[in-house]
Coordinates of C-alpha atoms in Angstrom, one line a residue:
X1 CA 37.6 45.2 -14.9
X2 CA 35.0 47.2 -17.3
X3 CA 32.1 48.0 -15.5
X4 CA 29.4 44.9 -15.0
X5 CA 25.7 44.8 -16.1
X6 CA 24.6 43.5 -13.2
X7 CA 25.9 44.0 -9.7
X8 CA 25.9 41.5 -6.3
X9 CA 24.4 44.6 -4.1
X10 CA 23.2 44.3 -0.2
X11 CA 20.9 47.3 0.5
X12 CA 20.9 47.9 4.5
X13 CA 19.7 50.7 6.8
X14 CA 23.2 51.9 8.8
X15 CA 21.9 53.8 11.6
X16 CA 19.4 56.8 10.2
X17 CA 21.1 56.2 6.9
X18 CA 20.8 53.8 3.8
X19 CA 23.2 52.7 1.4
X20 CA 24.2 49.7 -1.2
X21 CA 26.5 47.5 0.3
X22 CA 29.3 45.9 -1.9
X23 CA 32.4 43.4 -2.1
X24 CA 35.2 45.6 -3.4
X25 CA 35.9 42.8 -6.0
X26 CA 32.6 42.9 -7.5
X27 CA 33.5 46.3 -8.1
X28 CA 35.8 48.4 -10.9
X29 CA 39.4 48.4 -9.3
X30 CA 39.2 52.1 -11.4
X31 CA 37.8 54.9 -9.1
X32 CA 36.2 56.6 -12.3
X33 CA 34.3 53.4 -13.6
X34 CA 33.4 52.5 -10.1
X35 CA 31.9 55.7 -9.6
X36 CA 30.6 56.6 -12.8
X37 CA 28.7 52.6 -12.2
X38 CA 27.5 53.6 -8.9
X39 CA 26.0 56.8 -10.1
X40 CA 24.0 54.8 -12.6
X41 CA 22.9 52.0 -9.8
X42 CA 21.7 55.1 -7.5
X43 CA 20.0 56.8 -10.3
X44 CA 22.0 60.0 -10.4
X45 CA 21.5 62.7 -11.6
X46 CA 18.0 63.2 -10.8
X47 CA 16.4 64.9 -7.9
X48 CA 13.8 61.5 -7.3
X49 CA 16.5 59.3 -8.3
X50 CA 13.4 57.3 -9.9
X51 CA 15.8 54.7 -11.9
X52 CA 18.1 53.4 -9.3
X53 CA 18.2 52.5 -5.6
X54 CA 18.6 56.2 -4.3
X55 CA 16.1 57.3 -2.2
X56 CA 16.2 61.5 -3.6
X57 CA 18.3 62.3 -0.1
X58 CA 21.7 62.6 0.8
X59 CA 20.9 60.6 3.6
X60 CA 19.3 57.5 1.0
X61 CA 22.0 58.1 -1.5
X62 CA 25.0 56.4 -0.2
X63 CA 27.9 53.1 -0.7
X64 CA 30.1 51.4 1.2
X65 CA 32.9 49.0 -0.3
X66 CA 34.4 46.9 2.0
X67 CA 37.0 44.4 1.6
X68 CA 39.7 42.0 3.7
X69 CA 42.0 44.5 5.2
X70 CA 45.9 44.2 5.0
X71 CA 45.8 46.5 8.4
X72 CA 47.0 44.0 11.6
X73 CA 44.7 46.5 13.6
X74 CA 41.2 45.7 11.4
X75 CA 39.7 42.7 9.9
X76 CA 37.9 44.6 7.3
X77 CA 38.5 48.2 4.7
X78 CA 35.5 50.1 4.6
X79 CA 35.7 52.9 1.8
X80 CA 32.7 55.4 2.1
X81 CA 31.5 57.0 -0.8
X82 CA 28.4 59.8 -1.2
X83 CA 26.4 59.9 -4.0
X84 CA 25.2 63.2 -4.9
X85 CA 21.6 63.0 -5.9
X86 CA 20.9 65.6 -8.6
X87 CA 24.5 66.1 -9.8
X88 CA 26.6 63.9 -11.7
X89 CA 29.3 63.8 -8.1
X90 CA 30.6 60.7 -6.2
X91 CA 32.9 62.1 -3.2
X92 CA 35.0 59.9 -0.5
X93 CA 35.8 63.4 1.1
X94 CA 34.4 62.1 4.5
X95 CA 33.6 59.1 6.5
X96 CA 29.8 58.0 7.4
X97 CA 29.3 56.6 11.1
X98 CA 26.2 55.8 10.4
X99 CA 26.8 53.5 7.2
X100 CA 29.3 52.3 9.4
X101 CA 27.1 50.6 11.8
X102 CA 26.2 48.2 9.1
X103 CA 29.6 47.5 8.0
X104 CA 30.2 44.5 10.8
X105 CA 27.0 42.8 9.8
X106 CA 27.7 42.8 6.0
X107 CA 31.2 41.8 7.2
X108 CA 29.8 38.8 8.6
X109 CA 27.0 38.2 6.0
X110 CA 29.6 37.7 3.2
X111 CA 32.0 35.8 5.0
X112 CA 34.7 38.4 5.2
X113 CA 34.8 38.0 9.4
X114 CA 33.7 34.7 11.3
X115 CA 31.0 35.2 13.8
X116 CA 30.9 34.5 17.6
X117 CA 28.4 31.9 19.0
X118 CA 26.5 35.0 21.1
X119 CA 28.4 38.2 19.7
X120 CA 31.0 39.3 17.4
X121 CA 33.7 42.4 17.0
X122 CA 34.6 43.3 13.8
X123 CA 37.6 45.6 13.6
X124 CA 37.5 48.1 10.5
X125 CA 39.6 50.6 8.7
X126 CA 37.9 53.8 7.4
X127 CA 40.2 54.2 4.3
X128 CA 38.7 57.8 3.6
X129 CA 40.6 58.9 6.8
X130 CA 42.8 55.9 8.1
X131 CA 41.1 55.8 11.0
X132 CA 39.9 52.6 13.1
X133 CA 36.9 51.6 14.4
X134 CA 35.3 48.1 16.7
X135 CA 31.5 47.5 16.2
X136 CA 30.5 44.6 18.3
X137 CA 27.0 43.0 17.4
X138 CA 24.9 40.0 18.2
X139 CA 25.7 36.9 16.5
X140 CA 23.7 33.9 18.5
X141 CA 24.6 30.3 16.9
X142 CA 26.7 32.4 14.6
X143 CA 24.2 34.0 12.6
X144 CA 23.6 38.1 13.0
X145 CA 20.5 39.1 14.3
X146 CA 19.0 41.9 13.5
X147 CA 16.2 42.5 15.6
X148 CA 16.2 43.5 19.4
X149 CA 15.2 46.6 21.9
X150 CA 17.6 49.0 20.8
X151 CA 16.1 52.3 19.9
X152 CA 17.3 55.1 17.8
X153 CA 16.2 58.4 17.3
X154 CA 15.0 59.2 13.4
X155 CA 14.3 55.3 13.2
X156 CA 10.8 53.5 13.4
X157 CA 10.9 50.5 16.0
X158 CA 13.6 48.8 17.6
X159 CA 16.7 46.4 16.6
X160 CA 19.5 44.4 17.7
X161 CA 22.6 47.1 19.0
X162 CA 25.9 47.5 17.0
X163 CA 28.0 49.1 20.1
X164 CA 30.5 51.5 17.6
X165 CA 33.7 52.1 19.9
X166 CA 36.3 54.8 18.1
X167 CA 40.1 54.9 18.6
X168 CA 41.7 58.2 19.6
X169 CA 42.1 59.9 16.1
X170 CA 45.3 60.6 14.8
X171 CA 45.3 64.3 13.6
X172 CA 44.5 66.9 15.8
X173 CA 41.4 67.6 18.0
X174 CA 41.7 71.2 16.9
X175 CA 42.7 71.5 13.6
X176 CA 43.2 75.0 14.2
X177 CA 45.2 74.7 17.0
X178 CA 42.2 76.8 19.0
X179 CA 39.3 76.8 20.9
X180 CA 37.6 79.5 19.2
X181 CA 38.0 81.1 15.6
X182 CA 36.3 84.2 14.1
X183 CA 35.4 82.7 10.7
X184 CA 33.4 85.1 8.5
X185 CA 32.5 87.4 11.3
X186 CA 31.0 85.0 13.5
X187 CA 32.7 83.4 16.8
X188 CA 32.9 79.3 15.9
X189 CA 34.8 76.1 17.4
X190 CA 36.4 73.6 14.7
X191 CA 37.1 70.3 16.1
X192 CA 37.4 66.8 14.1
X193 CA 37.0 64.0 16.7
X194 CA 36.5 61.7 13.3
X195 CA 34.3 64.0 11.0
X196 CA 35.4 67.9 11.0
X197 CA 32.9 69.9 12.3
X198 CA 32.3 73.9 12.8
X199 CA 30.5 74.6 15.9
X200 CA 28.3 77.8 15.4
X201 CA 25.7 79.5 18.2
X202 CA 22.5 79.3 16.3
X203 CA 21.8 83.0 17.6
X204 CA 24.5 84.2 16.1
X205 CA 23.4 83.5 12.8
X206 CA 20.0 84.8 13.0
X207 CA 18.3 81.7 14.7
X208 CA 16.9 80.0 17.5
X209 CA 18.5 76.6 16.3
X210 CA 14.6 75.0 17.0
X211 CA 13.3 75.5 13.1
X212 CA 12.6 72.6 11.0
X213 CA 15.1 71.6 8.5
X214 CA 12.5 72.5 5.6
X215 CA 12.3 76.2 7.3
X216 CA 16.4 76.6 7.6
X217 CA 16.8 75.5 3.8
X218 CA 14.2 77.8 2.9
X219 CA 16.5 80.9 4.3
X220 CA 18.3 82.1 1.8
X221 CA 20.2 84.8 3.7
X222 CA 21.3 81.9 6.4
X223 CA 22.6 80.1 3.1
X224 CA 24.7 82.5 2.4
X225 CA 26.2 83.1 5.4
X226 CA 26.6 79.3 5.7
X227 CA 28.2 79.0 2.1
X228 CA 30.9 82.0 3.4
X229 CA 31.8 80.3 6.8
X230 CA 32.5 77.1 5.4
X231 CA 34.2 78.2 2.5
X232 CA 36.5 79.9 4.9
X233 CA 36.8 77.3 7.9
X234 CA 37.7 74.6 5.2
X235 CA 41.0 77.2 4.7
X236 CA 41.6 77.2 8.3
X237 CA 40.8 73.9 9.0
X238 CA 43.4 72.7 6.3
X239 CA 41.0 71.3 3.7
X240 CA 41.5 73.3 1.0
X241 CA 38.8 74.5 -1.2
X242 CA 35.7 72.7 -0.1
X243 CA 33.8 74.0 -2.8
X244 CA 31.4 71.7 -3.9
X245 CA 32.5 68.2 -1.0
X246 CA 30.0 67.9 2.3
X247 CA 33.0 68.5 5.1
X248 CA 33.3 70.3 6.8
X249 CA 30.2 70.2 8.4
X250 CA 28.3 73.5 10.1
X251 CA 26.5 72.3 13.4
X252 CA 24.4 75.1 14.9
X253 CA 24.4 74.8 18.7
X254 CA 21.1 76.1 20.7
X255 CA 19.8 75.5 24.2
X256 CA 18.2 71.9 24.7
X257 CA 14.5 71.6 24.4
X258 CA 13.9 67.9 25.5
X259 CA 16.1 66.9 28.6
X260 CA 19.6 66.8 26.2
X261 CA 22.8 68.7 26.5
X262 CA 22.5 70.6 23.5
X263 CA 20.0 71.1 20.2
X264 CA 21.5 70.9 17.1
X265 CA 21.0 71.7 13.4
X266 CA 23.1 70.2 10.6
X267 CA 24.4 71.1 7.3
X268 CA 25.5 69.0 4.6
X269 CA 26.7 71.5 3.0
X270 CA 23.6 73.7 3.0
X271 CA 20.8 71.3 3.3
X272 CA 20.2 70.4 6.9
X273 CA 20.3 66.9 8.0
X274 CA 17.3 65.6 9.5
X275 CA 19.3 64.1 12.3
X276 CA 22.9 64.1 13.0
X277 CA 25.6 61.9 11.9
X278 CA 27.4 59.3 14.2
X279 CA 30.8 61.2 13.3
X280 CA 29.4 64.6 13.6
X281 CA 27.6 63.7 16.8
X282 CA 31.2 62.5 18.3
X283 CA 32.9 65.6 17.2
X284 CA 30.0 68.0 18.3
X285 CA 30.3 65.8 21.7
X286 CA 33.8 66.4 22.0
X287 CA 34.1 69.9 21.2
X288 CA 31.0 70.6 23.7
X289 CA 33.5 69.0 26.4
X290 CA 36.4 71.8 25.2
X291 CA 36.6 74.6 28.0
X292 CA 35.8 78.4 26.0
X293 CA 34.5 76.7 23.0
X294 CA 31.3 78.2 21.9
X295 CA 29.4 75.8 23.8
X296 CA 29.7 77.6 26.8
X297 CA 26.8 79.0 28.1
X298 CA 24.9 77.2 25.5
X299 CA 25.2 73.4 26.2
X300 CA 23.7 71.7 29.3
X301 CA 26.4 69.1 30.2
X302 CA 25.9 66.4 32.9
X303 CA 27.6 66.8 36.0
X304 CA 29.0 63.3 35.5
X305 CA 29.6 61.2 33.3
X306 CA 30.7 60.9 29.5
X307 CA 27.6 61.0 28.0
X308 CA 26.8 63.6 26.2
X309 CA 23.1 63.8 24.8
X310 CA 22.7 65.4 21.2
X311 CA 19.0 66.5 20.6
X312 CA 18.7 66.9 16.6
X313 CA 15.3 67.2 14.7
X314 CA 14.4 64.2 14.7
X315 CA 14.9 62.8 18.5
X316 CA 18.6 62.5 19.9
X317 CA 22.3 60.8 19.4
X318 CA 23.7 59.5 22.8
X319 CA 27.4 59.7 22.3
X320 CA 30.0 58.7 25.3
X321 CA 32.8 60.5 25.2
X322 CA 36.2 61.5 27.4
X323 CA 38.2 64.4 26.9
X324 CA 41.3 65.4 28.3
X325 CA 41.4 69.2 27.8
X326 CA 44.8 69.8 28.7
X327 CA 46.1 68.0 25.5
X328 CA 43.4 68.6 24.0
X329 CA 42.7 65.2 22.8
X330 CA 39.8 62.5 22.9
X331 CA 40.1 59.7 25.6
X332 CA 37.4 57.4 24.5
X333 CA 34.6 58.0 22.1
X334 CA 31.6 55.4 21.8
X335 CA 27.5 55.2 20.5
X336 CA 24.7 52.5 20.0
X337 CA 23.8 52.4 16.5
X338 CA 21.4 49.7 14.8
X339 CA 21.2 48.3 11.0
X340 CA 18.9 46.1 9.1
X341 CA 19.5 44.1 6.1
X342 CA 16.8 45.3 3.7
X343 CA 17.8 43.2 0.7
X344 CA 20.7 40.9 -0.4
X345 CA 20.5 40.3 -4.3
X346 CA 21.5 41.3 -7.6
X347 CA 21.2 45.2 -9.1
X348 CA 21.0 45.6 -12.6
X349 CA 22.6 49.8 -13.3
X350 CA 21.1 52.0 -15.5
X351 CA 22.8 51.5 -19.1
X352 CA 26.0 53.1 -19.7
X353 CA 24.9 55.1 -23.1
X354 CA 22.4 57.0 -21.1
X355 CA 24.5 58.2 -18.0
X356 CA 27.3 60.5 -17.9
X357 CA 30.0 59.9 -19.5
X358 CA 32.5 60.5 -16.3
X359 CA 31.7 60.9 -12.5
X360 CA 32.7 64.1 -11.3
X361 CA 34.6 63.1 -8.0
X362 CA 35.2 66.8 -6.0
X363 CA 38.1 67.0 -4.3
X364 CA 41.1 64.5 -3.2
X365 CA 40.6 62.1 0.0
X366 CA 40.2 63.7 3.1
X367 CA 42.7 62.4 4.7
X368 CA 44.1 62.4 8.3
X369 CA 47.6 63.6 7.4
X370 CA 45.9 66.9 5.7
X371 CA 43.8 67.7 8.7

């Protein structure tokens, strides 16, 4: 299938992301067209993205192709792809929780799942890690609503909820087989409960873990430091070079300010998120849980209870989760998402002749079996 000249597209808001929405079939079935097409939809490379749908954020530069699954355990395939903004990249390195949370609705929209009379379940296979998820939704007379009372932190008003439950993942809580690591100098927890994640004490790189994102970017010295832990947990962690791909992530971990059980700060890689991912919130949550992680001392955890309230810059990510340390592994793992249908239509992609001639894709697949 050469690439088209004009795309079937749904644009939706997943949670405090936003993405392009597609059938796989109204796709390329070759990864190097499809990417090099959704470069040119997003308007990459170019730091405004001014001549596609890309908002000039990681956070408004995303995709999801979803498909009928082949899986007995999921109704639907959800691929995840980032599109880099200013760089000619398209990565499937890592899952997106919060692009996720939209996933059931489109499901539904293009007839890939049949909805309930008051609420529907729609079972889906994150192919960039194997892993499963359930996000239940309201459907009333069969149709999905999207609006409700649901409130999310990083995201004006309220809408209908989209209840994301996830599965025990398969590879290993600690991919280093410990609770602590001393990763470029500096004492750090790696744990993947979906989305592999370096837990760092904001203090011990220099910070209070209460700046703005704009004043942690604008550190160079913290960049550095950040670029040198990475590039070594990503060894450790078992993902190879990570040189140039967004996981793992660096989470710096402070003392609550607003009533939560721990502040955050987020890189992706070096530019900090102005929330917190779904996935990244789950694995912060569950590492938090971990006795003699770094968390200790740092995190305010309820006396009882799963929840586990993430404060990020933007507000806070309520994540339920249940930990058995003695395994270690993750019970149950849970969070209230929304997502809005912005548009349903037709995108028409920059012409070929003036993109680049080939999407560079970093890395393979992060997949469970490498963690």
């Amino acid at each position: 299938m050469s690439a088209p000249e004009a795309v079937r597209c749904t644009l939706m808001r997943g949670g405090t992301s936003k993405g392009a929405y597609f059938l796989a079939d109204d796709l390329p079935a070759d990864p190097g067209a499809r990417d090099d097409l959704l470069l040119r939809v997003m308007g990459s490379p170019d730091p405004r993205q001014i001549d596609g749908l890309g908002g000039a954020h990681p956070l408004t530069s995303k995709a999801a192709v979803v498909s009928g699954s082949t899986d007995p355990d999921a109704d639907v395939d959800y691929l995840f792809l980032q599109v880099a903004v200013d760089t000619p990249g398209v990565t499937d390195r890592q899952n997106c929780g919060n692009i996720l949370a939209g996933v059931g609705p489109f499901a539904v929209e293009r007839g890939l799942v049949p909805a309930g009379d008051a609420e529907t379940s729609v079972r889906i296979r994150m192919l960039n890690t194997g892993e499963l998820a359930v996000a239940t939704f309201p459907t009333p007379h069969g149709r999905v609503r999207y609006d409700g009372d649901a409130a999310i932190s990083g995201v004006p008003g309220t809408a209908a909820p989209v209840v994301v439950e996830f599965p025990p993942a398969a590879g290993p809580l600690l991919p280093t087989g410990n609770v602590r690591d001393t990763v470029a100098g500096t004492e750090v927890t790696c744990v993947d409960n979906g989305m592999p994640v370096v837990l760092v004490p904001a203090a011990a790189l220099g910070v209070d873990g209460a700046e703005t994102p704009a004043e942690l970017e604008a550190d160079a010295v913290l960049a550095g430091r950040l670029r040198a832990l990475r590039a070594e947990a990503g060894h450790l962690m078992g993902l190879g070079d990570v040189e140039g791909t967004t996981v793992p992530k660096l989470t710096l971990l402070a003392p609550p300010r607003d009533g939560g059980s721990v502040g955050t700060r987020t890189f992706i890689p070096v530019r900090c998120h102005t929330s917190i991912g779904v996935l990244g919130a789950a694995s912060v949550a569950a590492g938090l849980r971990l006795p003699g992680g770094v968390g200790e001392g740092i995190a305010e955890l309820p006396a009882a209870g799963d929840r586990v309230r993430v404060e990020h810059p933007t507000g806070f990510l309520d994540v339920d989760v249940r930990v058995d340390p003695a395994v270690p592994v993750v019970r149950r793992t849970a969070v209230v998402r929304t997502a809005r249908k912005i548009f349903d239509g037709t995108v028409f992609p920059r012409p070929a002749e003036t993109a680049p001639a080939h999407a560079r894709r970093p890395g393979g697949r992060h997949d469970s079996a490498a963690r």
